[in-house]
Short mmCIF file of C-alpha atoms in Angstrom, two decimals:
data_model
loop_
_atom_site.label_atom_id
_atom_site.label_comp_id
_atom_site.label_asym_id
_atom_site.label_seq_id
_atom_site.Cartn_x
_atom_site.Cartn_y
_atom_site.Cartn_z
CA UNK U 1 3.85 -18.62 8.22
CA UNK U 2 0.61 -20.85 7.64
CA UNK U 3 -2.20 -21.49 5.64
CA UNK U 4 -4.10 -18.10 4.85
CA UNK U 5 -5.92 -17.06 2.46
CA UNK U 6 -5.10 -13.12 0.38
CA UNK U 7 -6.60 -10.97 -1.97
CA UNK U 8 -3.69 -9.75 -3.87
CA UNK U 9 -4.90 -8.08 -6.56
CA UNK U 10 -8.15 -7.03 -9.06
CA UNK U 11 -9.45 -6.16 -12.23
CA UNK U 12 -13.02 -4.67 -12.26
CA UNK U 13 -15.91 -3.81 -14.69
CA UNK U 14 -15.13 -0.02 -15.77
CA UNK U 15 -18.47 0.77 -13.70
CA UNK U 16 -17.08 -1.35 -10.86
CA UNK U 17 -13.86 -0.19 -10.82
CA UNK U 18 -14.89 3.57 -10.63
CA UNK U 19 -17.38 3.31 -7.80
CA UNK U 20 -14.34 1.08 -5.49
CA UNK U 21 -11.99 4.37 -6.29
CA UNK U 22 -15.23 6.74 -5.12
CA UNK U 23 -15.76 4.37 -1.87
CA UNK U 24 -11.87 4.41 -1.25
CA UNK U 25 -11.61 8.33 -1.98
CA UNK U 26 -14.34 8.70 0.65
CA UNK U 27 -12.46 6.20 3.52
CA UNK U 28 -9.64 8.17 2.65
CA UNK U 29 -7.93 11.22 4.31
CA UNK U 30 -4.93 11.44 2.26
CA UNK U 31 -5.05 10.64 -1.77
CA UNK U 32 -2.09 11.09 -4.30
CA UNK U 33 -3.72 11.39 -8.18
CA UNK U 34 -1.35 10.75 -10.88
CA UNK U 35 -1.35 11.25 -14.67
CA UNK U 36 -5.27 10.94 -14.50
CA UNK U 37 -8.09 12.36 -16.94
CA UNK U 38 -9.28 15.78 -16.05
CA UNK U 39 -12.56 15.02 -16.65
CA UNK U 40 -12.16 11.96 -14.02
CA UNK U 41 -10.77 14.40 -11.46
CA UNK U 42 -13.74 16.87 -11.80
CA UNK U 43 -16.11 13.74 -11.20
CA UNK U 44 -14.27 13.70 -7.71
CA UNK U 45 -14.00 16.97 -6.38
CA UNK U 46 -16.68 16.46 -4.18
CA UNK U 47 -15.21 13.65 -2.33
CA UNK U 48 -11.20 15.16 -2.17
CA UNK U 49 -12.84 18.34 0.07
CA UNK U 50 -11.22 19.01 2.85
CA UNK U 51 -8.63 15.75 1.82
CA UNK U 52 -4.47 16.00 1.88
CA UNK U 53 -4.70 15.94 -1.89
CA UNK U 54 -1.35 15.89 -3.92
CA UNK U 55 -1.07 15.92 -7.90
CA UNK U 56 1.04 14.89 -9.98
CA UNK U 57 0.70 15.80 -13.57
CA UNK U 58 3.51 16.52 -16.61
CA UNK U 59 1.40 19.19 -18.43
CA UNK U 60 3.82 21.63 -19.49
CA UNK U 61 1.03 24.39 -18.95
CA UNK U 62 -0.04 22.92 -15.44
CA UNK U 63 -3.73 22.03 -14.01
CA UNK U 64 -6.60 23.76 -14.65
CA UNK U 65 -7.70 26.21 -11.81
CA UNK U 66 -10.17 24.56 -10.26
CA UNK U 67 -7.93 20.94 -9.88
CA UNK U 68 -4.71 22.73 -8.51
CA UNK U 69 -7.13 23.95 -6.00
CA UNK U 70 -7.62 20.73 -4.54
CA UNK U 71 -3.86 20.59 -3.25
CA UNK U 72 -0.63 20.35 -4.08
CA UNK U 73 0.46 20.29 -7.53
CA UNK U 74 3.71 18.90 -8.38
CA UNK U 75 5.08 18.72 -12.26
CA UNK U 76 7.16 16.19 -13.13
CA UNK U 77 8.60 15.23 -16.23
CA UNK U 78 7.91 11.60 -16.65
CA UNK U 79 5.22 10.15 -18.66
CA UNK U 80 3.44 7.48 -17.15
CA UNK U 81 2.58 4.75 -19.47
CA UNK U 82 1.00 1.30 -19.38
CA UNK U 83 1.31 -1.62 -22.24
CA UNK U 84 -2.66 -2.77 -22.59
CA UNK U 85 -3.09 -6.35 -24.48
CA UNK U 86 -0.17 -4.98 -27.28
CA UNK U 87 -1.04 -1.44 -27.14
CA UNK U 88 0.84 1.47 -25.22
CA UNK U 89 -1.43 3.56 -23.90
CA UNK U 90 -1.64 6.34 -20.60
CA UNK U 91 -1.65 5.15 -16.83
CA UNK U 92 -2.99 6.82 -14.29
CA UNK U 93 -2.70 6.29 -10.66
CA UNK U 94 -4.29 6.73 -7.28
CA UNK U 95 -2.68 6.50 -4.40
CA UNK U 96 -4.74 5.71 -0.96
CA UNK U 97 -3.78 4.20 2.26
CA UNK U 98 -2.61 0.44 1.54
CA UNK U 99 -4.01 0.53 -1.91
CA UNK U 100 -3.26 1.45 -5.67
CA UNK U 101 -5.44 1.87 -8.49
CA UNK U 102 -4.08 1.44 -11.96
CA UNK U 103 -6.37 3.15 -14.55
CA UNK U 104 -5.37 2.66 -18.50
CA UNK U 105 -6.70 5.17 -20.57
CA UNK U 106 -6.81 7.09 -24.08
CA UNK U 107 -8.19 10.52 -23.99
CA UNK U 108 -11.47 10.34 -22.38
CA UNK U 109 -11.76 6.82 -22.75
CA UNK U 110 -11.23 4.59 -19.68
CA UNK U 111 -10.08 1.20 -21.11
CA UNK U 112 -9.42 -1.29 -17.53
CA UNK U 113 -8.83 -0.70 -14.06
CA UNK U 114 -7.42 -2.68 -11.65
CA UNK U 115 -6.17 -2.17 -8.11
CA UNK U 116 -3.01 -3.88 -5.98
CA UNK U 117 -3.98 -4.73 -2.49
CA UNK U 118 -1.05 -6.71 -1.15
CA UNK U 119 0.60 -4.19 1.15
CA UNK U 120 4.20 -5.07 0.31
CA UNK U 121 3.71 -4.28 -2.87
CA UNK U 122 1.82 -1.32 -2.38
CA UNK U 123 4.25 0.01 -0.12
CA UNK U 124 7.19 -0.39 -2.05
CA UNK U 125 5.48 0.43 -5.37
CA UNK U 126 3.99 4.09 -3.86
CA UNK U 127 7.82 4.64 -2.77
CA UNK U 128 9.12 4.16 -6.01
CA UNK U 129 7.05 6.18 -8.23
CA UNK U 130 7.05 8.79 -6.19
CA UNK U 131 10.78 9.37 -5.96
CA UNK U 132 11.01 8.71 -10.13
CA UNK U 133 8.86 11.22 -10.33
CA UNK U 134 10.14 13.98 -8.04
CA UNK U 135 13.95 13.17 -9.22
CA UNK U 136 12.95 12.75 -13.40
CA UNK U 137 14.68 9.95 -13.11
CA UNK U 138 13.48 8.79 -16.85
CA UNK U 139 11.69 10.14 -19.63
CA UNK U 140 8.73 7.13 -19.99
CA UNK U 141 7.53 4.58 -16.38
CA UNK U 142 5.93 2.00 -18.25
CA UNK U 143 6.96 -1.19 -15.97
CA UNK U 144 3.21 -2.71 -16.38
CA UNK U 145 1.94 -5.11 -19.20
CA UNK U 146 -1.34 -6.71 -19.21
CA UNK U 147 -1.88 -9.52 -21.19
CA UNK U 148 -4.53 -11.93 -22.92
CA UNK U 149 -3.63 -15.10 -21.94
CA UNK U 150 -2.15 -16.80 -24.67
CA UNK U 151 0.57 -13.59 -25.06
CA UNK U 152 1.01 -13.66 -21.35
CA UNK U 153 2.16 -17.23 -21.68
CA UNK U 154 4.42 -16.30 -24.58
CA UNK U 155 6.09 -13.58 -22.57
CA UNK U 156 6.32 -16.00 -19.64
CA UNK U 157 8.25 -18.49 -21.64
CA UNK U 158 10.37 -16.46 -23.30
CA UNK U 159 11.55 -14.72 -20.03
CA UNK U 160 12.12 -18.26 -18.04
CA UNK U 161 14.29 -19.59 -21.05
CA UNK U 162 16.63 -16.30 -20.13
CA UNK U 163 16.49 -16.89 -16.68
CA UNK U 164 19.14 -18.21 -14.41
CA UNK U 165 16.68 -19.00 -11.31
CA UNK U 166 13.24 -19.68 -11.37
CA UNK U 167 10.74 -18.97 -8.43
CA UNK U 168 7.10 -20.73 -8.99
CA UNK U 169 4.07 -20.11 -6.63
CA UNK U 170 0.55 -21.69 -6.98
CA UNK U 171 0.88 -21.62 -10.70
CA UNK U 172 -2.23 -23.62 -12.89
CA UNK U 173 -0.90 -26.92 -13.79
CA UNK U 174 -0.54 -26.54 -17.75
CA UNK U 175 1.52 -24.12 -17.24
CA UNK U 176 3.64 -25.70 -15.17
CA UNK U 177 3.99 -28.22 -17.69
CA UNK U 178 5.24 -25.55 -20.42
CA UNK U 179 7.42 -23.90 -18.35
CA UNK U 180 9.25 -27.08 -17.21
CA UNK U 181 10.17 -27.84 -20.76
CA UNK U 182 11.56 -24.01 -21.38
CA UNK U 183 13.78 -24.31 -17.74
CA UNK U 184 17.65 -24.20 -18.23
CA UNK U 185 18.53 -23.57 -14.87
CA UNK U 186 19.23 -25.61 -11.52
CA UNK U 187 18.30 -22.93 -9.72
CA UNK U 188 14.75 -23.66 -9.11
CA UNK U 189 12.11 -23.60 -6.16
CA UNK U 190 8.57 -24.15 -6.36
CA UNK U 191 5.61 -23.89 -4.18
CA UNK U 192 2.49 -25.43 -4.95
CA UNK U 193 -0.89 -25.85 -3.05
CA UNK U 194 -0.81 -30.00 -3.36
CA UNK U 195 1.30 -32.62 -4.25
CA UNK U 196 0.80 -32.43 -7.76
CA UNK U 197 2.22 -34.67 -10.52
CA UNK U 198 3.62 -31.54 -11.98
CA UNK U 199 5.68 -30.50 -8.80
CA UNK U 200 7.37 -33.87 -8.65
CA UNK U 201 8.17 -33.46 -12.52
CA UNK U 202 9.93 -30.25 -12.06
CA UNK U 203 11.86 -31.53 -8.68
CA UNK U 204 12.76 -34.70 -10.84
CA UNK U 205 14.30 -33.24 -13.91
CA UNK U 206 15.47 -30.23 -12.70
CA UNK U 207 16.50 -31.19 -9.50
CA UNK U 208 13.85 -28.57 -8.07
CA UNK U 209 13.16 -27.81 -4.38
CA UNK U 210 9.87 -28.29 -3.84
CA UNK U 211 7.35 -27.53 -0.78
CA UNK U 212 3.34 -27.33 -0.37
CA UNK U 213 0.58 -25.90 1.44
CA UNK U 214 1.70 -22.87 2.19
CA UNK U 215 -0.25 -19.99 0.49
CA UNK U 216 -3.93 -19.67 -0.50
CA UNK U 217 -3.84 -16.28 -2.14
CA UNK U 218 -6.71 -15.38 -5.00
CA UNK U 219 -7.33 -12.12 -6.74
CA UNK U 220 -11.09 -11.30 -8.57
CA UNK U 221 -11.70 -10.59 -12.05
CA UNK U 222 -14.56 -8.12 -13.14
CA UNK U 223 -16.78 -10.19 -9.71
CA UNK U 224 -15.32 -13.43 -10.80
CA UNK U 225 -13.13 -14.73 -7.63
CA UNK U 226 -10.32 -16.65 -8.95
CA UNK U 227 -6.70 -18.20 -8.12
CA UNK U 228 -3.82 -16.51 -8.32
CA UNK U 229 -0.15 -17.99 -8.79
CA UNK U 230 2.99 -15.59 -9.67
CA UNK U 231 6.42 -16.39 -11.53
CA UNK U 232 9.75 -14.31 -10.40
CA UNK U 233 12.48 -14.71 -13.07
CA UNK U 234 15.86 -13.00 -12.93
CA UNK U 235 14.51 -9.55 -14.44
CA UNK U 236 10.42 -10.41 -14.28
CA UNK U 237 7.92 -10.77 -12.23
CA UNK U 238 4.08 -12.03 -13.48
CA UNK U 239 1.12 -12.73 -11.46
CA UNK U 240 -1.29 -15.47 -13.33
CA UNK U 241 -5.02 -15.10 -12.27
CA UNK U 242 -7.10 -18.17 -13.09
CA UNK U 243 -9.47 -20.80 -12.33
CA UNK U 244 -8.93 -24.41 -12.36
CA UNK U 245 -6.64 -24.56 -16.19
CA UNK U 246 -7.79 -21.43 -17.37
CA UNK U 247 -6.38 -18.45 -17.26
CA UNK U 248 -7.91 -15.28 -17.26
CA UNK U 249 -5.35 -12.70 -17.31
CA UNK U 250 -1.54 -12.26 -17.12
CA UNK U 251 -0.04 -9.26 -15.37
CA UNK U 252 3.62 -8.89 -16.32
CA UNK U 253 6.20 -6.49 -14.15
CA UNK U 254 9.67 -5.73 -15.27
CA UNK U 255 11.60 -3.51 -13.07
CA UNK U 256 14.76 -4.23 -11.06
CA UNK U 257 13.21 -4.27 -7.52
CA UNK U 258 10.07 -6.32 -8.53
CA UNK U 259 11.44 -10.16 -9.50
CA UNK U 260 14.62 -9.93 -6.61
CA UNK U 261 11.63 -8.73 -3.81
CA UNK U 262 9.23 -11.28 -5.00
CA UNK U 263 11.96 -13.71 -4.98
CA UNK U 264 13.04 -13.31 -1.25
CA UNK U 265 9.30 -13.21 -0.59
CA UNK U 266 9.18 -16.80 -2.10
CA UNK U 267 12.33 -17.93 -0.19
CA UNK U 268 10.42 -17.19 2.99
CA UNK U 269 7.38 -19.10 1.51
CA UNK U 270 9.51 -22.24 0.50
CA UNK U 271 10.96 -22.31 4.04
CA UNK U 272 8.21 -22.19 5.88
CA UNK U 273 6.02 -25.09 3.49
CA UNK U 274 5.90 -28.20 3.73
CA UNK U 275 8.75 -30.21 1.95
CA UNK U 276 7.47 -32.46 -0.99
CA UNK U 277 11.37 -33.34 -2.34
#
């Protein structure tokens, strides 16, 4: 592995965010919709023409006519949720070739989308919502929290102090510096763009493993390109988008498969850097 630089991730303007769906509807030849607005479905119809179009949709009553005419419809009794800055609201999905779009909503009104573009996740994510919901496997999917930053960090903390290993990556430096404090663990790897001050803290009182120069990944916020660092915990996994010591937003992801697959990710990572201790 070397040097490289990756998009991993976005959050867009609402009018942003709705034309990238249209321009990846229209790339796309195959398109899975799921737990999304009508009224944002009949604003597509003229792209999904003549599209493999599947649906998936927990109205007890079903689609209305002219949507279940775009494809398959398939019911499933799971209720997609998302947790928006405190609030639980409705997720939608869409589903396209190497990319997911995340759409939190309530009723007609659209309140943030954001898409996942790093293809391991995608991949892996597409694969497991779509056999929870063709098996019911639970009543409520809610795996995704987005936070402000200052509840992000809270939620961050809290999680590492429960923790028995800790997996940093490109993470902005006061954070570093408030997570070293919470660590109780020797357990503890860290990769970092430079040789900062704070990576030689954590390798000195925790006995860290620490490497460099690996990864150059950055995600975009509403146009805004920014950095983006990530934290896998025991039973969490947050990405941290931000520039220079501020953070913009804090995407949190608990689910079983999430922290362990981000964590093996990061073993590779730490391997293949550049030792610092």
């Amino acid at each position: 592995m070397a040097l490289l630089e990756m998009q991993v991730d976005e959050i867009f303007t609402l009018k942003e965010g709705l034309q990238a769906i249209r321009n990846s509807l229209e790339r796309s030849k195959a398109v899975e919709l799921i737990n999304l607005p009508l009224f944002l479905i009949r604003e597509w119809i003229p792209l999904l023409q003549g599209k493999k179009v599947t649906l998936y949709d927990n109205r007890i009553e079903g689609l209305p006519d002219d949507i279940r005419a775009l494809g398959s419809e398939i019911f499933t009794s799971v209720r997609m949720k998302g947790t928006f800055y405190g609030r639980v609201v409705e997720k939608g999905e869409v589903f396209v070739k190497n990319r997911i779009f995340n759409i939190w909503y309530e009723g007609d009104r659209i309140l943030n989308i954001g898409s996942i573009t790093y293809r391991r996740c995608v991949r892996c994510i597409q694969s497991m919502h779509r056999e929870i919901l063709l098996t019911d496997a639970m009543d409520v999917l809610n795996i995704m929290t987005l936070y402000d930053p200052e509840e992000g960090e809270k939620a961050i903390l809290d999680a590492v102090r429960k923790s028995s290993r800790v997996r940093m990556v490109n993470l902005p430096k006061p954070l570093v510096r408030k997570v070293v404090i919470e660590i109780d663990s020797d357990d503890v790897k860290v990769i970092c763009a430079e040789r900062s001050d704070e990576a030689r803290k954590v390798a000195d009182q925790h006995h860290a493993r620490v490497s460099g120069g690996l990864l150059n990944v950055y995600s975009r916020f509403k146009g805004k390109k920014l950095q983006s660092g990530g934290i896998a915990l025991d039973h969490n996994f947050f990405s941290v988008d931000y520039l220079g010591d501020k953070i913009y937003v804090i995407l949190g992801i608990v689910w079983p498969r999430c922290p362990s697959c981000m964590t093996d990710f990061y073993e590779l990572g730490w391997r293949a850097a550049g030792k610092i201790r």
